[in-house]
Every structure is written in C-alpha cells, then in structure tokens.
Coordinates of C-alpha atoms in Angstrom, one line a residue:
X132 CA 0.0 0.0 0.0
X133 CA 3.0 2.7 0.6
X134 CA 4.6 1.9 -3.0
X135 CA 1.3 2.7 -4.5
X136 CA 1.0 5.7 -2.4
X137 CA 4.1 6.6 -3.1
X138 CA 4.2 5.9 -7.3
X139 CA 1.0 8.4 -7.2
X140 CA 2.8 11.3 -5.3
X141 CA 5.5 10.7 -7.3
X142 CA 3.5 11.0 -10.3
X143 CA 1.6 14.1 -8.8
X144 CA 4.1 17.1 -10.4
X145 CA 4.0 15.2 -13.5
X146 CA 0.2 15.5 -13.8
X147 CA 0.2 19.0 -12.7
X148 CA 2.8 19.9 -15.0
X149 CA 0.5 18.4 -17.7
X150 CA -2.5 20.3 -17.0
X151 CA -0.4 23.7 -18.0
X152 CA -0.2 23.0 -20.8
X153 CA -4.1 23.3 -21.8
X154 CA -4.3 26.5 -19.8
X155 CA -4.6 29.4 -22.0
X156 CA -2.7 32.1 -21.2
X157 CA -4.4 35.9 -20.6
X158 CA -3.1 38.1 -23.3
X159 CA -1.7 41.2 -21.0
X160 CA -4.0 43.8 -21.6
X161 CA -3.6 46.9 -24.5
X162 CA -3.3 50.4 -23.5
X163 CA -3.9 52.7 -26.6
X164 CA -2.4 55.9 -27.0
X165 CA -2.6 59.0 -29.0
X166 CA 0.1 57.8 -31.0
X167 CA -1.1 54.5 -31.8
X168 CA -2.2 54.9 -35.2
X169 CA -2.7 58.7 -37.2
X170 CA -4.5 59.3 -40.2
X171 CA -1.4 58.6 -42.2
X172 CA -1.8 54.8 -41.5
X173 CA -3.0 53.1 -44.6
X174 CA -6.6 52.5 -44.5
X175 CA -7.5 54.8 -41.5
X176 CA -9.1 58.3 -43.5
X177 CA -11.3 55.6 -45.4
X178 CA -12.8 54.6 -42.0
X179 CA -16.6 56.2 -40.7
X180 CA -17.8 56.5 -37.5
X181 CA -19.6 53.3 -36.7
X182 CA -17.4 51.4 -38.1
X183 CA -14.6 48.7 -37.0
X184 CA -11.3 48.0 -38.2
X185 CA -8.5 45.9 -37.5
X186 CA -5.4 47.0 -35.4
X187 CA -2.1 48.4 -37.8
X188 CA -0.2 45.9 -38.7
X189 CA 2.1 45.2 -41.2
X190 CA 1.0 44.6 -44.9
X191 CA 4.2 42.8 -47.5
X192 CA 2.1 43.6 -50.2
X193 CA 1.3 47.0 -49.4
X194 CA 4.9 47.6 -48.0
X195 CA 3.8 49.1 -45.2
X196 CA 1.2 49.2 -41.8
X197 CA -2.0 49.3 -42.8
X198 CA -5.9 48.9 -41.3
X199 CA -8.1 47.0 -42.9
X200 CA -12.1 47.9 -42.3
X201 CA -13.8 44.7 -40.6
X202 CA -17.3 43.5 -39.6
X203 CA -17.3 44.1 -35.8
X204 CA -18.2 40.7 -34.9
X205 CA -15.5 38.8 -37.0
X206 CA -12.3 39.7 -35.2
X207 CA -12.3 43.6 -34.6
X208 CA -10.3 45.2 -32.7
X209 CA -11.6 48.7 -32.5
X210 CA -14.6 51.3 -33.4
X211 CA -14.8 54.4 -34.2
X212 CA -17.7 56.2 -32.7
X213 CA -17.2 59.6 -33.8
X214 CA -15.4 62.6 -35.2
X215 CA -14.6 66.1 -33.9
X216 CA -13.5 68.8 -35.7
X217 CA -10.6 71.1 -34.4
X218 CA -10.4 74.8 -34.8
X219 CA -8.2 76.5 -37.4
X220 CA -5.0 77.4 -36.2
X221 CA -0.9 77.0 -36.1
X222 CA -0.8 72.9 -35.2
X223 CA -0.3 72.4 -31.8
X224 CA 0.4 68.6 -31.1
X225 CA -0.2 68.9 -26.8
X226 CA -3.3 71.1 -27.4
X227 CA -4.6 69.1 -30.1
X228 CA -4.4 65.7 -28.1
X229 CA -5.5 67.5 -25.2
X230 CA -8.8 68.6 -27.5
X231 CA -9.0 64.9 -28.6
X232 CA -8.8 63.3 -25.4
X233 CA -11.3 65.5 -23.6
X234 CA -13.9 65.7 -26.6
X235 CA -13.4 61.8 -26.9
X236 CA -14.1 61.0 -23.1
X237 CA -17.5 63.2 -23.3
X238 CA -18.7 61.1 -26.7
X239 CA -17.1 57.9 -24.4
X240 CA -19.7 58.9 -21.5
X241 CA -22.3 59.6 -23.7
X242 CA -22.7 56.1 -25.5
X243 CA -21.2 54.3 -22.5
X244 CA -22.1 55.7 -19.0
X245 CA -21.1 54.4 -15.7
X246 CA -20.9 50.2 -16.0
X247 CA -22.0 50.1 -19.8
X248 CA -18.4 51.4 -20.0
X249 CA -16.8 48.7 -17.8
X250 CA -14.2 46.8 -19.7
X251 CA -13.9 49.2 -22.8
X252 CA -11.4 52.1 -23.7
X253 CA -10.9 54.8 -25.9
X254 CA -8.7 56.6 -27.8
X255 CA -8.4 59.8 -30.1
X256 CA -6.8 59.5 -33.7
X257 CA -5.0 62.7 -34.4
X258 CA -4.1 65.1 -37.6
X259 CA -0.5 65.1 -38.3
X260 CA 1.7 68.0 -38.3
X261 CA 1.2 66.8 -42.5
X262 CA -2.3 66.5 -42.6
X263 CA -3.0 69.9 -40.6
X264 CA -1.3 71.3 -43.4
X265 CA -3.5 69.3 -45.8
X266 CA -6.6 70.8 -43.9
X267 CA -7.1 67.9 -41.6
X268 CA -9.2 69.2 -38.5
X269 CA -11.1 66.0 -38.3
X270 CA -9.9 64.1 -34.8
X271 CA -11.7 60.4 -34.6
X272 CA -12.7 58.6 -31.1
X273 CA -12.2 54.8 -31.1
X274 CA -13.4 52.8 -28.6
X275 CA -11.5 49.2 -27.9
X276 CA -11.6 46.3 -25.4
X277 CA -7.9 46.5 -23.8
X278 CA -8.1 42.6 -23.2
X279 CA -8.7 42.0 -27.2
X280 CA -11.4 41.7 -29.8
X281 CA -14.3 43.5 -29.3
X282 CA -16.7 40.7 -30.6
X283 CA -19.4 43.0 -32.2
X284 CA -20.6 46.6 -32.2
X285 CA -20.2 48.4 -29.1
X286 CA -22.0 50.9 -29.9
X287 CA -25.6 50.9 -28.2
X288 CA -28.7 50.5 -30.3
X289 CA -30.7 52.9 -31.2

C-alpha cells in the first residue's frame, strides 16, 4: 500500500505539470495611446464613424502598416464612434491631443455611462503635423476592449 502511495505522489508534479499546458494564457491587456495609429496609416481616412477596423499591422504587399475595415463581430479590434473637428489654427500637437482626449471622453460617456463602460477604452486618432497642413481638422474617437477583440458593435442601439 506505501509503494502505490508513493508511485502516485511521485507522479503528482507530473500530472500538474501536464495540465499547464491546456491552460490558455491571458493576453496582458492593450493600452492605446494617441500615437497608436494617425490618419497617415493606410486604411485609417477611409474609416466612418460606426465602423470597426483591425489593429495596424504590417501589410508585405502594401509595403507598409496598414488597417483593414472589418465586420465588428468577425475579429475587430476597434470602433470608431465619432469625429470632432478642431479649430483652425498653427498645429499644436499637446493642445490638439488634449482637445481629442477630452472631446473623446465626453462622446465615451455619452454612448457608455457608468458600468456600460466597464471593460472598454478609448482613444483619439489625431491630424498630423502633415495633414493639418492638408486641412485635416477631423480628430476620430475609437473605442476598444484593452483585453482583445471586441466581438461585435459596441456601440448601443438605437
């Protein structure tokens, strides 16, 4: 009876060390910046609000990071929920995210108060020095799910 008890704890790190294997690991979650992405990012000015795309990544074919628009339910990563429109002026980088942050957080209340906002995040994409002096004002507010996909519209219905 001891040499049975005593193959099984033996055999006890062994099993353990086997179940680790089928544990999936939590992806660490994403924090989004104002620099995560500008307008100049391939795919991004063809974007409305409403609308999900994929994360920049890198395209071979294109040569370059691109977005790519994407049904929110198959494997989005963000929406945009709306656009704000900067006043003329010299470009100012710190006023101008300052501007998107704040406008973005009121639009991120608005369609998500209190616990309807639980779990989400947002982010404001905005004008480059280059596209202000395109005429650029436009500043877009994405919302995201920092632990991945978003799994459909976040957005609330009508």
């Amino acid at each position: 009876m001891t040499a049975v008890r005593f193959r099984i704890l033996a055999m006890a790190p062994a099993v353990l060390a086997l179940g680790t294997l089928f544990v999936v690991p939590v992806p660490p979650a994403v924090d989004k910046g104002d620099d995560f992405m500008t307008p100049e990012t391939t795919g991004v000015l063809n974007l409305e609000a409403g609308e999900c795309f994929t994360d920049p990544e890198y395209s071979p074919a294109a040569g370059e990071e691109i977005v790519l628009y994407t049904p929110c339910d198959q494997h989005a990563d963000n929406q945009s929920y709306g656009f704000v429109h900067a006043e003329d002026g010299t470009y100012d980088r710190a006023a101008l995210a300052e501007f998107g942050w704040s406008s973005c957080k009121r639009g991120f209340a608005h369609y998500w108060p209190g616990e309807a906002g639980s779990g989400l995040d947002y982010f404001p994409i905005l004008p480059t020095a280059e596209t202000w002096a395109d005429g650029d004002r436009d500043v877009m507010c994405v919302v995201y799910d920092p632990r991945g996909e978003l799994g459909g519209s976040k957005l609330p219905r009508a």
